[in-house]
Tab-separated table of C-alpha atoms in Angstrom:
chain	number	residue	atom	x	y	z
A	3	UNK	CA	89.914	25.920	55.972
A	4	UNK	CA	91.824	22.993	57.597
A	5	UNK	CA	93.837	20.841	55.773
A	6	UNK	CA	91.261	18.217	56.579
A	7	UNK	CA	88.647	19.898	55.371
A	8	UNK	CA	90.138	20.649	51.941
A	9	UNK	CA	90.835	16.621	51.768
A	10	UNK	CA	87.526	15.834	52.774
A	11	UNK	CA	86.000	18.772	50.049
A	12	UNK	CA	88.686	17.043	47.063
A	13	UNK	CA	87.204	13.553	48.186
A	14	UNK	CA	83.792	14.628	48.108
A	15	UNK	CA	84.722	16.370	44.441
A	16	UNK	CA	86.356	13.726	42.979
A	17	UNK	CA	83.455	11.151	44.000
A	18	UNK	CA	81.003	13.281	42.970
A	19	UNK	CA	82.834	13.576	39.678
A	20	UNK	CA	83.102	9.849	39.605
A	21	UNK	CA	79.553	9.142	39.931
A	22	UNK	CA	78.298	11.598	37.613
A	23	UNK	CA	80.569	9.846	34.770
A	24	UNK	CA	79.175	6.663	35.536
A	25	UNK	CA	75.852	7.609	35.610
A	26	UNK	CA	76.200	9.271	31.716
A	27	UNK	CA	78.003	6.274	30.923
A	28	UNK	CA	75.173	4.101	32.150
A	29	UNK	CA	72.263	5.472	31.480
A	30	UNK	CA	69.850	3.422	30.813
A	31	UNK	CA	67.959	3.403	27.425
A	32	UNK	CA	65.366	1.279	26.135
A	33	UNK	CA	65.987	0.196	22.658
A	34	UNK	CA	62.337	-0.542	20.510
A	35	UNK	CA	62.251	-2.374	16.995
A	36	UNK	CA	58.833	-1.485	14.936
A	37	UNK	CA	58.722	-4.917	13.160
A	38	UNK	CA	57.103	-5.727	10.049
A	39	UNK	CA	58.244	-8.719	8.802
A	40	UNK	CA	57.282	-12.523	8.372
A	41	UNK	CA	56.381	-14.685	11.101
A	42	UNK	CA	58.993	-17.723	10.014
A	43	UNK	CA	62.320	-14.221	10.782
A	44	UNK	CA	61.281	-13.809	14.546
A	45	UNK	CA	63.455	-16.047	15.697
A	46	UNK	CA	66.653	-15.098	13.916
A	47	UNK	CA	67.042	-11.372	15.568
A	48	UNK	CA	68.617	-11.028	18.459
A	49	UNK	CA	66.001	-10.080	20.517
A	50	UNK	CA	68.284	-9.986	24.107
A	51	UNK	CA	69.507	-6.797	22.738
A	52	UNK	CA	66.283	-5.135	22.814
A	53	UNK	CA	63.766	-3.740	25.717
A	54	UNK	CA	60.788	-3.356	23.255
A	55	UNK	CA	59.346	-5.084	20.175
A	56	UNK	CA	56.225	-3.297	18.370
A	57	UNK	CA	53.694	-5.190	16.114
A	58	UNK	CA	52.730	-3.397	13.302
A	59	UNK	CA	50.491	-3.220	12.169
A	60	UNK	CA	46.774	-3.433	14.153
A	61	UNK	CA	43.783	-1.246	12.367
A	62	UNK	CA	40.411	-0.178	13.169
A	63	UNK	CA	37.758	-2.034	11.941
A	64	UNK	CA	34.772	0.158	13.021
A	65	UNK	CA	35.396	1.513	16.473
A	66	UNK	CA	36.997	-1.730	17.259
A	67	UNK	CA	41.120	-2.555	17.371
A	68	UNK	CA	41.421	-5.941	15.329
A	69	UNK	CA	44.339	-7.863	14.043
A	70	UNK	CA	44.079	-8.495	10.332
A	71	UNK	CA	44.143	-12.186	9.703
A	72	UNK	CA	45.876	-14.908	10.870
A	73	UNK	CA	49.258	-14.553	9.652
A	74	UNK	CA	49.394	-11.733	11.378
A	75	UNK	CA	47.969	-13.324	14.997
A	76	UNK	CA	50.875	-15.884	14.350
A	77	UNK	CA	53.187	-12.713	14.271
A	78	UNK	CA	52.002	-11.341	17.290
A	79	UNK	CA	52.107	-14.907	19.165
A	80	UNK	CA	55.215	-15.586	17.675
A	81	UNK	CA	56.978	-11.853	19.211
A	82	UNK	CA	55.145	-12.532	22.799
A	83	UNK	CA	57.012	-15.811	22.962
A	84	UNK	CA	60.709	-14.220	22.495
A	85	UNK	CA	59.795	-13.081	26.202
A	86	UNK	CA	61.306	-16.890	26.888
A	87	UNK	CA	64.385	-15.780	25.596
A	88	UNK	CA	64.496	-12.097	26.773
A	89	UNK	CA	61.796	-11.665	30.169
A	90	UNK	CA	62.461	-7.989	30.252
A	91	UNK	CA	61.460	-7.685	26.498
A	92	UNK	CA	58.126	-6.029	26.434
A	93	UNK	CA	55.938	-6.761	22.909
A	94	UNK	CA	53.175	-3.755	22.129
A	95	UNK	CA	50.440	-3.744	19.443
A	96	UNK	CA	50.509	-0.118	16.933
A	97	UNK	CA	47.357	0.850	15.530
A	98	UNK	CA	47.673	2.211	11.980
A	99	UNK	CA	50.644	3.437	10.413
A	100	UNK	CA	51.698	5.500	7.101
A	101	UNK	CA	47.988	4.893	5.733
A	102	UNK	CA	46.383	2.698	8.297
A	103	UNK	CA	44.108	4.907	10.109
A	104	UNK	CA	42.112	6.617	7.308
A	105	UNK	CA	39.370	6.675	9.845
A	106	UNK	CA	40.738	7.740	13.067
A	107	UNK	CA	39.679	11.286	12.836
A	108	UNK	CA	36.248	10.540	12.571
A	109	UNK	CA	36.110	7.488	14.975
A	110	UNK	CA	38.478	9.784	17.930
A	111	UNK	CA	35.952	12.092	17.322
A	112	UNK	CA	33.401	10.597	19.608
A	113	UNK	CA	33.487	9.820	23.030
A	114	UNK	CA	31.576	6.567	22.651
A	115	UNK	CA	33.569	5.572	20.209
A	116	UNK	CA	37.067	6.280	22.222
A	117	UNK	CA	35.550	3.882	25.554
A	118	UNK	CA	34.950	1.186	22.564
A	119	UNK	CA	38.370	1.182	20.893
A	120	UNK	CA	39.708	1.478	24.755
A	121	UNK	CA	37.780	-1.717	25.801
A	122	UNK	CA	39.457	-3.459	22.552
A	123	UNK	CA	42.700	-2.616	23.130
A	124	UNK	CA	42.174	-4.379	25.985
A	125	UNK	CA	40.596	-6.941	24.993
A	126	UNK	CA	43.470	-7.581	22.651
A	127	UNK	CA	45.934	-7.294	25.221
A	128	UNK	CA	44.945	-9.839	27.544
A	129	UNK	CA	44.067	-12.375	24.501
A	130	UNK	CA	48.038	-12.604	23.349
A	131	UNK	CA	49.431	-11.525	26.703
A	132	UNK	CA	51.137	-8.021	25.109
A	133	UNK	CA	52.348	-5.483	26.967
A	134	UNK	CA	50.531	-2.074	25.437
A	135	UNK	CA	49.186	0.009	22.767
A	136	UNK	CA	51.318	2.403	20.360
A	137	UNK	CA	49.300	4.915	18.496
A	138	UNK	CA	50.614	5.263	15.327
A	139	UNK	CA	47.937	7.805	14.049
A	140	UNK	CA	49.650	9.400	10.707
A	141	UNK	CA	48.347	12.209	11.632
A	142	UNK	CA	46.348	14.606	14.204
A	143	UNK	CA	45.140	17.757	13.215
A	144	UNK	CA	47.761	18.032	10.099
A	145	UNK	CA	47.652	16.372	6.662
A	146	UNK	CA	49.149	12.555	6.538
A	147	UNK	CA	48.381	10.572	4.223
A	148	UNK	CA	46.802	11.615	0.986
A	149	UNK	CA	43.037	11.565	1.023
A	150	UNK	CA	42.628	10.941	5.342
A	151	UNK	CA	40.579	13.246	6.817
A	152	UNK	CA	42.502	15.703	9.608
A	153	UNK	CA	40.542	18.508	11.873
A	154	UNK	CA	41.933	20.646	14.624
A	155	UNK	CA	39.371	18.694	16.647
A	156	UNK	CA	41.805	16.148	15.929
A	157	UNK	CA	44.038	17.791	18.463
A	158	UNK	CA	42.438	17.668	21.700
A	159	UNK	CA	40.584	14.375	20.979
A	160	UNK	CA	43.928	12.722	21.042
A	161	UNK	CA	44.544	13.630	24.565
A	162	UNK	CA	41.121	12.091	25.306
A	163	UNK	CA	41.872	9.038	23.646
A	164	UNK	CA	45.230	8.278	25.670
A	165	UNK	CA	43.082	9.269	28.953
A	166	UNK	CA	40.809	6.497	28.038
A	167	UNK	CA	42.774	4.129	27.160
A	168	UNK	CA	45.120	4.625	30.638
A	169	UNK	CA	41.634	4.347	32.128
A	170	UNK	CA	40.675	1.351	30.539
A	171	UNK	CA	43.779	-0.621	30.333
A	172	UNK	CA	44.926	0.704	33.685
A	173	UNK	CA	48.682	1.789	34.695
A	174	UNK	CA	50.824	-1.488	34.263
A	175	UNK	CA	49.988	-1.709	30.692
A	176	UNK	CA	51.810	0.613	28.124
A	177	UNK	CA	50.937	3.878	25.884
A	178	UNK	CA	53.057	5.377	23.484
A	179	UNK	CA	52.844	7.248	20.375
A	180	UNK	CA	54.407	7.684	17.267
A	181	UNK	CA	55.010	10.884	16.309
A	182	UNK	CA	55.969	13.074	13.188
A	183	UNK	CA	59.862	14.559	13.929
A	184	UNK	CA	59.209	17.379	11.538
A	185	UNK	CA	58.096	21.059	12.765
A	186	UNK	CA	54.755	20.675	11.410
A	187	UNK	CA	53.551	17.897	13.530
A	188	UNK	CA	55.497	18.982	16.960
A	189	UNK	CA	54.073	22.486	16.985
A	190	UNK	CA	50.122	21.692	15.715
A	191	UNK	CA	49.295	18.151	16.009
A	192	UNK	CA	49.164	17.150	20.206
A	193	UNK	CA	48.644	18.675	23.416
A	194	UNK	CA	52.147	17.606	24.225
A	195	UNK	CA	51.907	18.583	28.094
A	196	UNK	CA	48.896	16.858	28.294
A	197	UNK	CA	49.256	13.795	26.333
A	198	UNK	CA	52.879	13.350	27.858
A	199	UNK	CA	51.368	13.100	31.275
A	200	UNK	CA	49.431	9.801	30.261
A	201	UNK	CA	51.839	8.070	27.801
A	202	UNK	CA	54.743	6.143	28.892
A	203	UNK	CA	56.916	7.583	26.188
A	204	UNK	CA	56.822	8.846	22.262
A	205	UNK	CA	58.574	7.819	19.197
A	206	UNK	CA	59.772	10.651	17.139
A	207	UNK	CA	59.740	9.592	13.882
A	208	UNK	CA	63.007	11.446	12.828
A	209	UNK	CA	63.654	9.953	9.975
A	210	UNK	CA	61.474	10.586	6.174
A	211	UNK	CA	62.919	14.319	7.147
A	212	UNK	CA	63.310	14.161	3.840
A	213	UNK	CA	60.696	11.819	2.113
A	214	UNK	CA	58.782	10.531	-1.060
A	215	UNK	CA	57.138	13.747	-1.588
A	216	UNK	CA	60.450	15.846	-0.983
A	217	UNK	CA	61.694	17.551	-4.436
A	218	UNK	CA	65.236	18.745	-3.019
A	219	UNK	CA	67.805	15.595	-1.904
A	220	UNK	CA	68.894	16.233	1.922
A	221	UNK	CA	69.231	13.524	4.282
A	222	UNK	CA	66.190	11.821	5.667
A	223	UNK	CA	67.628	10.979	9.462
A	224	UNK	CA	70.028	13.184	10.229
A	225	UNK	CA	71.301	13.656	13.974
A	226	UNK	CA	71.951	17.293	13.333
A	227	UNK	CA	70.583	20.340	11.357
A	228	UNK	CA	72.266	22.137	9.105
A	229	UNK	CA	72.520	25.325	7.223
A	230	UNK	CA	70.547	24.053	5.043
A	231	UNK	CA	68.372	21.570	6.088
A	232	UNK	CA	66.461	22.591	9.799
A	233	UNK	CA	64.828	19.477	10.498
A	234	UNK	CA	66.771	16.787	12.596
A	235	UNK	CA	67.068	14.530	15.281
A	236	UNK	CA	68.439	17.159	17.762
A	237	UNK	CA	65.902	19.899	16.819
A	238	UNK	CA	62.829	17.793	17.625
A	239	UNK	CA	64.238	16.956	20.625
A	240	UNK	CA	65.541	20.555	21.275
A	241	UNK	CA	61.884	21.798	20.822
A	242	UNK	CA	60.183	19.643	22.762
A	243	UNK	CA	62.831	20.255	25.930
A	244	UNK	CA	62.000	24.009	25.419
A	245	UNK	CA	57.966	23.100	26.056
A	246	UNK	CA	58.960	21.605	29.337
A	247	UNK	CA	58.563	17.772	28.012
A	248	UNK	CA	60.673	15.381	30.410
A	249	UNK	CA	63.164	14.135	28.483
A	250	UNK	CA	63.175	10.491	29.880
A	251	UNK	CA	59.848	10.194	27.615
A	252	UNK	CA	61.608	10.844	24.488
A	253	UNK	CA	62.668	8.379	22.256
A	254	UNK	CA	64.467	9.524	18.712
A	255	UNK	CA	64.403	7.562	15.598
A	256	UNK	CA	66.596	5.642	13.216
A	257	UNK	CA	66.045	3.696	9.784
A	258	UNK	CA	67.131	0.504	9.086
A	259	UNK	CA	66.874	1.402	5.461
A	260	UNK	CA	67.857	4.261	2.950
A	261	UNK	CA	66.259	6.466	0.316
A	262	UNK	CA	67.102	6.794	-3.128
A	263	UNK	CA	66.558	9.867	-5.647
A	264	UNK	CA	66.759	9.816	-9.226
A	265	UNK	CA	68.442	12.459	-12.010
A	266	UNK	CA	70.399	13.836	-8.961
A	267	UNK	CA	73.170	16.454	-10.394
A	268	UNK	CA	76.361	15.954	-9.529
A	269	UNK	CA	77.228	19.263	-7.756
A	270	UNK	CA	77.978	18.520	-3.705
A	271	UNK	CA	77.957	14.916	-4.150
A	272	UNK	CA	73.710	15.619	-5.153
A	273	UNK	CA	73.616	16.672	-1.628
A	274	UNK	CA	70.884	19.299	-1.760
A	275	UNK	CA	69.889	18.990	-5.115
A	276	UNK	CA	67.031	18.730	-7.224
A	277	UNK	CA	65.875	15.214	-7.544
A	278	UNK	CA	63.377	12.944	-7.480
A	279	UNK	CA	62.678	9.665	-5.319
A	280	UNK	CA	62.724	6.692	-6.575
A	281	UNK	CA	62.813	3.494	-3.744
A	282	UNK	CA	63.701	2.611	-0.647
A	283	UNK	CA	66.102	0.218	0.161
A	284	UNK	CA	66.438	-2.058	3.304
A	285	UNK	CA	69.493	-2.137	5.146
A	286	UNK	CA	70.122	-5.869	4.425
A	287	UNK	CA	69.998	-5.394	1.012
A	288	UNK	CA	73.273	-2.553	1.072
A	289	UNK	CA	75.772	-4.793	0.058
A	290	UNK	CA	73.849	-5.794	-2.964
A	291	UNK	CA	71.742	-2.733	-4.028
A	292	UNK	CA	74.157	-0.014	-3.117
A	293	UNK	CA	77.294	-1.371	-3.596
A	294	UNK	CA	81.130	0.126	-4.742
A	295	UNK	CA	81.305	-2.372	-7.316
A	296	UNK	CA	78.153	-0.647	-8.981
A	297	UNK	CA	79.148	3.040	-8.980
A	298	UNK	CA	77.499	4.215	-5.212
A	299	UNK	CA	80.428	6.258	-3.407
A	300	UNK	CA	79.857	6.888	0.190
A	301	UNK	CA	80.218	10.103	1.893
A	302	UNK	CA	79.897	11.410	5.327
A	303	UNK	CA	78.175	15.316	6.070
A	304	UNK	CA	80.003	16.069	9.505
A	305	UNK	CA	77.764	18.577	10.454
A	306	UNK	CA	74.706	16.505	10.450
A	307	UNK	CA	76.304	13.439	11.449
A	308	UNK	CA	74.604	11.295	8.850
A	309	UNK	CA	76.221	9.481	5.593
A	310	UNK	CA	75.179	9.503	2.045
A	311	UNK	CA	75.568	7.516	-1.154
A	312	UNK	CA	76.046	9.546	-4.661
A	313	UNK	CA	76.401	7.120	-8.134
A	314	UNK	CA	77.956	9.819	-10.705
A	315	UNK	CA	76.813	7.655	-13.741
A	316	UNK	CA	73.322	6.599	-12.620
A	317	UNK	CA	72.829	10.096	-11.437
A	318	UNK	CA	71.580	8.636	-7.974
A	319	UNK	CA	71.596	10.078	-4.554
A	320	UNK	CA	71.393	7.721	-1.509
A	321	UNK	CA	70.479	8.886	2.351
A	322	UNK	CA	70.240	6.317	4.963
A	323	UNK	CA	71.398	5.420	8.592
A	324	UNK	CA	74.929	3.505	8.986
A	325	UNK	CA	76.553	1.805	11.875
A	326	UNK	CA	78.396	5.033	12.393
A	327	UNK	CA	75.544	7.308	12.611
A	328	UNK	CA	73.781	4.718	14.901
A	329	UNK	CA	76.167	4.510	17.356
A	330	UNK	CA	75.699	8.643	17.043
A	331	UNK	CA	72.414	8.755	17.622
A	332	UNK	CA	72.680	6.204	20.520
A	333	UNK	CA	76.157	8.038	22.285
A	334	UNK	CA	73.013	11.130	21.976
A	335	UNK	CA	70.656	9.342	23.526
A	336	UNK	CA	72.636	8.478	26.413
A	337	UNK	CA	73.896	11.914	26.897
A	338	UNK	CA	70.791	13.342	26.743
A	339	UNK	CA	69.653	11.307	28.665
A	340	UNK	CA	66.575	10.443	26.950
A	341	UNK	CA	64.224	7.357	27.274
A	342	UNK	CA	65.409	5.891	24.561
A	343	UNK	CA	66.567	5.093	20.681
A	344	UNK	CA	63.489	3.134	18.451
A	345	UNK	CA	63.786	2.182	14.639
A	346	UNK	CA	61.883	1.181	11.773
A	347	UNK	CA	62.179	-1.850	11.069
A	348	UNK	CA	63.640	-4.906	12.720
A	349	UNK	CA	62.843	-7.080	9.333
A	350	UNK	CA	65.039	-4.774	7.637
A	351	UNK	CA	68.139	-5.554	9.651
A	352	UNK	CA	70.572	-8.110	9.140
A	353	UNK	CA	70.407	-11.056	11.607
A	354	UNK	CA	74.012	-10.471	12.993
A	355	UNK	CA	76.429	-7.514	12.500
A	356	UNK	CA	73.758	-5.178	11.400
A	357	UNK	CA	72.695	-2.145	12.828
A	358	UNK	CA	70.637	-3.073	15.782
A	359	UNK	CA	74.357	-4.547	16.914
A	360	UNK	CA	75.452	-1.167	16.148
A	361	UNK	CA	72.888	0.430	18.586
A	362	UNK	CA	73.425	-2.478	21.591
A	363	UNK	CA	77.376	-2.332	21.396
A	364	UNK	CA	76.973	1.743	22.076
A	365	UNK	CA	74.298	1.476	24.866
A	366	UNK	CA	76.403	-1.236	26.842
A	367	UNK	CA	79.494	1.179	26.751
């Protein structure tokens, strides 16, 4: 080989090398806030830091889509005009939510009743000028919430939903889905090749890992799994990149608030440990609720990449996202090269210096 040759090959190399660091560096993620907050707090987030905001919540009301009342119109009308301060920002209605879809089995079920709901959506969508629908259906196929009816029909009917509702609100609009982030709901509850064809994206829900109902402490968003605890960020997404989902459709969760056990032994810090929950806690309310002052001593689980709070004398164990483990989870995203990083909930946040700052200051690195 010539000595021009091997310069051109280094130069080639070394470009190559160049572009391909850039290109992790900037990949582009979108960055989605559930919100669930009053009307009068829209306006204090900083909403140029964000791609998406979802409404939540819309329910069913028949076979129709309908928004509650009218605070929650002003909401939505309120979130469509933060587009004059951010025109990328794209503002979706969710239908249903942890106990807001106690009839979506039965109304999916039909095909009737799937071109109705479709034609709502719609509806809905051109009357406050939003950009899609999120289907927050808690859950196909598997048990949700206590008392809601689940089938396996369940399963296949939510594929036919999304493929009416692309047909009905046509391709410029938005579908996505919220999904469960625990084993359970990624290996029964959707036709994931199928479904993933029609949405835009999912949210994995990877946080309540550990939840209300869990008897054992462990921490409820982790990035990682551990010996001990399987479920995590990384094995949801993991799985679903062994089915052959694109990973540009993925979106992994964070919480803007923490979970708190009660009559948590002290052994490991009441990591692991019997216990049982007690409240949640938003993030905004840390410095108050969870503070040094009042016995909570923060510690940090390497292996999962996730902190958590013990109090010795209270006996309580605290698991919860921090600005550390967000700008994890968001350095992940990127690297991955994933769609994106979503949270529950922007009302939760502090208006500046909070968490969703945490997530913006990573993704602009």
């Amino acid at each position: 080989m010539t000595r021009f040759a091997i310069t051109a090959l280094l130069l080639i190399t070394v470009c190559f090398n160049v572009f391909a660091q850039k290109s992790r560096k900037g990949q582009p993620i979108t960055v989605i806030a559930y919100y669930f907050g009053p009307p009068e707090q829209v306006d204090s987030f900083a909403v140029e830091k964000l791609t998406h905001i979802i409404f939540s919540f819309c329910h069913l009301k028949g076979n129709v889509l309908v928004v509650d009342n009218a605070r929650d119109s002003l909401i939505i009308q309120k979130l469509v005009s933060l587009k004059r301060r951010n025109p990328q920002l794209k503002v979706l209605l969710s239908l249903g939510g942890w106990g807001g879809c106690e009839t979506c089995s039965q109304v999916f079920s039909d095909e009737k009743d799937r071109e109705v709901f479709a034609q709502s959506v719609k509806n809905l969508l051109d009357y406050f000028q939003a950009d899609g629908i999120d289907l927050d259906w808690e859950y196909p196929a598997i048990s949700g919430y206590p008392g809601h009816r689940f089938v396996p029909e369940d399963k296949p009917n939510f594929t036919q939903l999304v493929k009416q509702l692309r047909k009905t609100i046509g391709k410029t609009q938005e579908i996505s889905f919220a999904a469960g982030g625990f084993s359970t709901f990624l290996e029964q509850a959707v036709e994931w090749k199928k479904v993933m064809q029609v949405c835009d994206r999912v949210n994995l829900m990877t946080y309540d890992l550990i939840n209300g109902f869990s008897t054992v402490t462990g921490h409820h968003t982790p990035l990682y799994s551990t010996p001990q605890q399987k479920e995590s960020t990384d094995y949801a997404i993991r799985y679903l990149d062994s089915i052959g989902i694109p990973r540009n459709k993925l979106v992994i969760g964070a919480a803007f608030y923490a979970r708190i056990f009660e009559n948590v032994d002290s052994v490991n810090n009441g990591l692991y440990q019997p216990g049982k929950f007690k409240r949640g806690v938003p993030f905004k309310a840390f410095p108050t609720m969870l503070s040094q002052d009042s016995g909570f001593v923060a510690h940090w689980d390497p292996v999962a990449s996730a902190p958590w709070m013990y109090n010795a004398a209270q006996k309580l164990f605290v698991t919860y996202d921090d600005p550390r483990s967000m700008r994890l989870k968001t350095a992940y995203a990127k690297y991955k090269k994933l769609n994106g990083i979503m949270f529950w909930q922007l009302g939760e946040d502090t208006f500046s210096g909070g968490l969703l700052d945490a997530i913006y200051n990573e993704k602009v690195k």
